[in-house]
Amino acid sequence: MILVAYGRQVDCAYVFGEDVGFGGVFRCTTGLSDRFGKQRVFNTPLCEQGIVGFAIGLAAMGNRAIAEIQFADYIFPAFDQIVNEAAKFRYRSGNQFNCGGLTIRAPYGAVGHGGHYHSQSPEAFFCHVPGIKVVIPRSPQQAKGLLLSSIRDPNPVVFFEPKWLYRLAVEEVPENDYMLPLSEAEVIREGSDITLVGWGAQLSVMEQACVEAEKDGISCELIDLKTLIPWDKEKIESSVNKTGRLLVSHEAPITGGFGAEISASITERCFLRLEAPVARVCGLDTPFPLVFEPFYLPTKNKILDAIKSTVNYYSSYDKSSPVHQHTLLEKNHLWIYAFNALDRRVA
Amino acid sequence: MAIWLSRSRKIAHFLNPKIAYFLQPEDFSYKIHVNYVNSSSFRTLSGENFRSPHAFLDNSATVSALQRRCRRPESTRAGEQVETRYSDDDYEDENQAMDFPGGRVSFTHEMKFISEAADKRIPCYRVLSDDGYLIAGSRFEQVDKETAVKMYKSMVTLQIMDNIFYEAQRQGRISFYLTSTGEEAINIAAAAALTSDDVILPQYREPGILLWRGFTLQEFANQCFGNNADYGKGKQMPIHYGSNKHNFFTISSPIATQLPQAAGVAYSLKMDKKEACVVAFTGDGGTKQFRSDGVVVKGQAYGIRSIRVDGNDALAVYSTIRAAREMVIHEQKPVLVEALSYRVGHHSTSDDSTKYRPVDEIEHWKTARSPLARFRKWVHKNGWWTDDEESELRGSIRKQLLNAIQVAEKTEKPQLAEMFSDVYDNLPSNLHEQEKSLRETIKRHRQDYPTDVPL
């Protein structure tokens, strides 16, 4: 649908990948080959490094190369092409060459029974690579606008699609051509007690937690980051300056996940404003497990617990504990808290 | 020596259009080599071959060289001159061949491109005809009655296991399955030709090797159900078997990743002077991605001995693997075996292959070219197998499988602690912490978690 909208207008767009000619394993490219011809929409050999290398060449010649990697779990053979080639194409040539027309689409994330190799969320690896953008939509409508922007963006983009939503998400998608800005986060639910930041499929889990928290009188602000690199730090910062608390959630393992980057940056910018440590509710530091998937995932209740403990951080502080007394004295934490509280009242 | 061509369309036409890509004069750096070729070569080249005497001179700015990529056209005078110039005895040898790293390469005056495809495809070694008769004159390794019957029984077992597990997936009892239907001969005959010391690095369509080595139906069922008797402790999807005691590395979903690993295993076996080899399997996904005549022709390209064999002929596969194993172990050289077969089942339970291949093609391979049927005819003709034995075997295997499924289904899932084990040899502190925190979460929200996983 999205690709149809794009293909209709541009004759230099090419869509290819494993089984893409038949419509792709998730049916994303169904009918495209009949509509735009086999020269524009085609199957590739099972060779991810080849797919991305080919796409870079095509893009470097001024085309829009839309390459599909069948599962994000299988993007790693293409890592060299993405990291050492696509990401540095412009920089290494002093902008004589670029492969900005490149968009790599790949389904990511849990699906209920995917085990190690059909469930991973590898976005953090790509966020560590200057020169590419990383975009993750949360819904079909978002997917269309963000994908069109990614395709037209003059930089290579890695576009991860939440495969959980391929079958579940139903949403009215406008027929017309529209673009949603990259690097612009969106507040999808306003609130005053805590800011929640996420992307992709995780947002619907976070939203459920926000609804539950509201029943307990906690007002949550939920933000869809949409573009992970370069990300909209300002929007998160201003939200945290309002709420004084931050929670980040993603399916990828917590250690070295993109939540760590957000946490560090916001701590730098809002240190005096924060009323509790930044909370991260993420996947665990194990390979994505099959039987244990329900245990591994950052579920609604894990998020809800973290919302509550973050909001109640000071009231749950056990002042009689010698360790905590020590901490309070050492860091003068109480004073900071007092100032923050005062600050909020004044504001 | 540089060969010069212009960007003239005529030249592009003269050469095969498919190689026109190589003729684009992107690289002008070769222009400086002009002094290696005297001017008469220009006249001759253009005059005799390209009927455009002034091509080079008219368009000299676009002149480009294809040094190393093209051979000189047959009748150029430049070529003759060069030959004359080096006709001296001292140079004669030098002129016919050169010592190139890796071996002597002879020269030719013919500019001949190697065709992208040989005139004839590489023939396929077979022993049994479709009717199960020995093909006159075939050379093969004798198989005794006991081995032959065990091979046949194993092929039948594999087939029934596939059918029953496939159905179990369809009933929602296991999450995924993938059959080996059509490839039973490759599975079983290869296993029979090897010894249990030989190390297997499988793709994912070779469970027959485990079966041959004594992995029980219960063990297969345990893995597919991911219960606490599964050696993989429920961590991977169904069919990702692995068994250390059977020298069978655990399956990984990504394609062909095990091939370079196999070379490392082989080197280890060699250094340890083991009387064993390693066998790595890969299918079309890892080999048939380009327009070559299969993968067998790549043997020569890599300097590896290779053979094409009928993968649906158990006797041919058996003989080939036996011979290959001999060479590998005693000559210490790798061998590439391409066994031609047909994946009769869908790729997996997530696939409907009729979307990309004709139903009658599948049917043809399922019936007329069935490796089981062919081998059975041969075993039957030898008087080693009867119809009664066949139906008894099928009934018994079916019963054992249904029982194995029931047992596997009733067996508890692995303990929650298994989720954290085996990430490293020991549990690091971050995982300790995460396990503790998860257990607290579970206490608070028991309803969120499956009850069949013991805490």
PDB file of C-alpha atoms in Angstrom, chain A residues 19 22 27 44-47 73-74 113-118 254-255 283-292 294-297 299-302 304-305, chain B residues 175 226 233-238 252-254 285 289-290 356 413-416 418-420 423 430-431 434 438 441-442 444-445 447-450 453 455:
ATOM      1  CA  ASP A  19      10.664 -13.516  -1.945  1.00  0.00           C
ATOM      2  CA  PHE A  22       5.954 -13.135  -4.639  1.00  0.00           C
ATOM      3  CA  ARG A  27       2.717 -10.000   2.187  1.00  0.00           C
ATOM      4  CA  THR A  44      17.109 -11.507  -4.865  1.00  0.00           C
ATOM      5  CA  PRO A  45      19.342 -14.407  -3.934  1.00  0.00           C
ATOM      6  CA  LEU A  46      19.401 -15.329  -0.244  1.00  0.00           C
ATOM      7  CA  CYS A  47      22.377 -13.129   0.476  1.00  0.00           C
ATOM      8  CA  ASP A  73      17.512 -11.269  12.730  1.00  0.00           C
ATOM      9  CA  TYR A  74      19.085 -11.880   9.304  1.00  0.00           C
ATOM     10  CA  HIS A 113       6.899 -18.177  18.784  1.00  0.00           C
ATOM     11  CA  GLY A 114       9.924 -16.901  16.909  1.00  0.00           C
ATOM     12  CA  GLY A 115      12.719 -18.023  19.215  1.00  0.00           C
ATOM     13  CA  HIS A 116      16.275 -16.800  18.734  1.00  0.00           C
ATOM     14  CA  TYR A 117      16.175 -16.031  15.035  1.00  0.00           C
ATOM     15  CA  HIS A 118      12.776 -14.530  14.307  1.00  0.00           C
ATOM     16  CA  ILE A 254      18.451  -3.691  28.448  1.00  0.00           C
ATOM     17  CA  THR A 255      22.253  -3.545  28.472  1.00  0.00           C
ATOM     18  CA  GLY A 283      14.134  -7.202  27.327  1.00  0.00           C
ATOM     19  CA  LEU A 284      16.539  -9.185  29.473  1.00  0.00           C
ATOM     20  CA  ASP A 285      20.197  -9.803  28.768  1.00  0.00           C
ATOM     21  CA  THR A 286      19.634 -13.270  27.323  1.00  0.00           C
ATOM     22  CA  PRO A 287      19.251 -14.389  23.724  1.00  0.00           C
ATOM     23  CA  PHE A 288      15.571 -14.153  22.772  1.00  0.00           C
ATOM     24  CA  PRO A 289      14.128 -17.374  24.225  1.00  0.00           C
ATOM     25  CA  LEU A 290      11.317 -19.527  22.845  1.00  0.00           C
ATOM     26  CA  VAL A 291       9.500 -21.154  25.760  1.00  0.00           C
ATOM     27  CA  PHE A 292      10.387 -18.263  28.082  1.00  0.00           C
ATOM     28  CA  PRO A 294       6.419 -14.301  28.105  1.00  0.00           C
ATOM     29  CA  PHE A 295       8.995 -13.942  30.877  1.00  0.00           C
ATOM     30  CA  TYR A 296      11.482 -12.140  28.698  1.00  0.00           C
ATOM     31  CA  LEU A 297       9.198  -9.425  27.375  1.00  0.00           C
ATOM     32  CA  THR A 299       5.045  -6.507  29.688  1.00  0.00           C
ATOM     33  CA  LYS A 300       2.323  -4.079  30.703  1.00  0.00           C
ATOM     34  CA  ASN A 301       2.575  -4.980  34.379  1.00  0.00           C
ATOM     35  CA  LYS A 302       6.348  -4.669  34.450  1.00  0.00           C
ATOM     36  CA  LEU A 304       3.089  -0.374  35.451  1.00  0.00           C
ATOM     37  CA  ASP A 305       5.211  -1.462  38.415  1.00  0.00           C
TER      38      ASP A 305
ATOM     39  CA  SER B 175       4.648 -23.987  17.420  1.00  0.00           C
ATOM     40  CA  GLY B 226      10.578 -27.627  24.324  1.00  0.00           C
ATOM     41  CA  LYS B 233      16.071 -26.577  27.353  1.00  0.00           C
ATOM     42  CA  GLY B 234      13.230 -24.995  25.397  1.00  0.00           C
ATOM     43  CA  LYS B 235      15.348 -22.127  24.195  1.00  0.00           C
ATOM     44  CA  GLN B 236      15.019 -22.678  20.456  1.00  0.00           C
ATOM     45  CA  MET B 237      12.205 -23.273  17.985  1.00  0.00           C
ATOM     46  CA  PRO B 238      11.144 -26.829  17.143  1.00  0.00           C
ATOM     47  CA  SER B 252      21.085 -22.563  13.901  1.00  0.00           C
ATOM     48  CA  SER B 253      18.367 -21.033  11.694  1.00  0.00           C
ATOM     49  CA  PRO B 254      20.628 -18.759   9.623  1.00  0.00           C
ATOM     50  CA  GLY B 285      19.221 -21.557   0.215  1.00  0.00           C
ATOM     51  CA  GLN B 289      21.386 -18.586  -5.623  1.00  0.00           C
ATOM     52  CA  PHE B 290      23.075 -17.989  -8.950  1.00  0.00           C
ATOM     53  CA  TYR B 356       5.782 -20.407  -6.227  1.00  0.00           C
ATOM     54  CA  LYS B 413       8.573 -27.244  30.673  1.00  0.00           C
ATOM     55  CA  PRO B 414      12.132 -26.347  31.734  1.00  0.00           C
ATOM     56  CA  GLN B 415      12.528 -24.446  35.000  1.00  0.00           C
ATOM     57  CA  LEU B 416      12.460 -20.681  34.739  1.00  0.00           C
ATOM     58  CA  GLU B 418      16.966 -22.177  32.463  1.00  0.00           C
ATOM     59  CA  MET B 419      16.065 -18.919  30.806  1.00  0.00           C
ATOM     60  CA  PHE B 420      19.164 -17.379  32.352  1.00  0.00           C
ATOM     61  CA  VAL B 423      24.111 -17.359  28.234  1.00  0.00           C
ATOM     62  CA  ASN B 430      23.417  -8.574  35.642  1.00  0.00           C
ATOM     63  CA  LEU B 431      21.525 -11.791  34.993  1.00  0.00           C
ATOM     64  CA  GLN B 434      17.401  -9.649  36.384  1.00  0.00           C
ATOM     65  CA  LEU B 438      11.692 -11.132  37.329  1.00  0.00           C
ATOM     66  CA  THR B 441       7.402  -9.401  39.189  1.00  0.00           C
ATOM     67  CA  ILE B 442       5.973 -12.901  38.783  1.00  0.00           C
ATOM     68  CA  ARG B 444       3.028  -9.735  41.885  1.00  0.00           C
ATOM     69  CA  HIS B 445       1.484 -10.736  38.546  1.00  0.00           C
ATOM     70  CA  GLN B 447      -1.667 -14.268  35.961  1.00  0.00           C
ATOM     71  CA  ASP B 448       0.668 -12.805  33.309  1.00  0.00           C
ATOM     72  CA  TYR B 449       2.821 -15.894  33.106  1.00  0.00           C
ATOM     73  CA  PRO B 450       2.314 -19.385  31.724  1.00  0.00           C
ATOM     74  CA  VAL B 453       6.780 -23.268  33.327  1.00  0.00           C
ATOM     75  CA  LEU B 455       9.316 -21.427  38.791  1.00  0.00           C
TER      76      LEU B 455
END
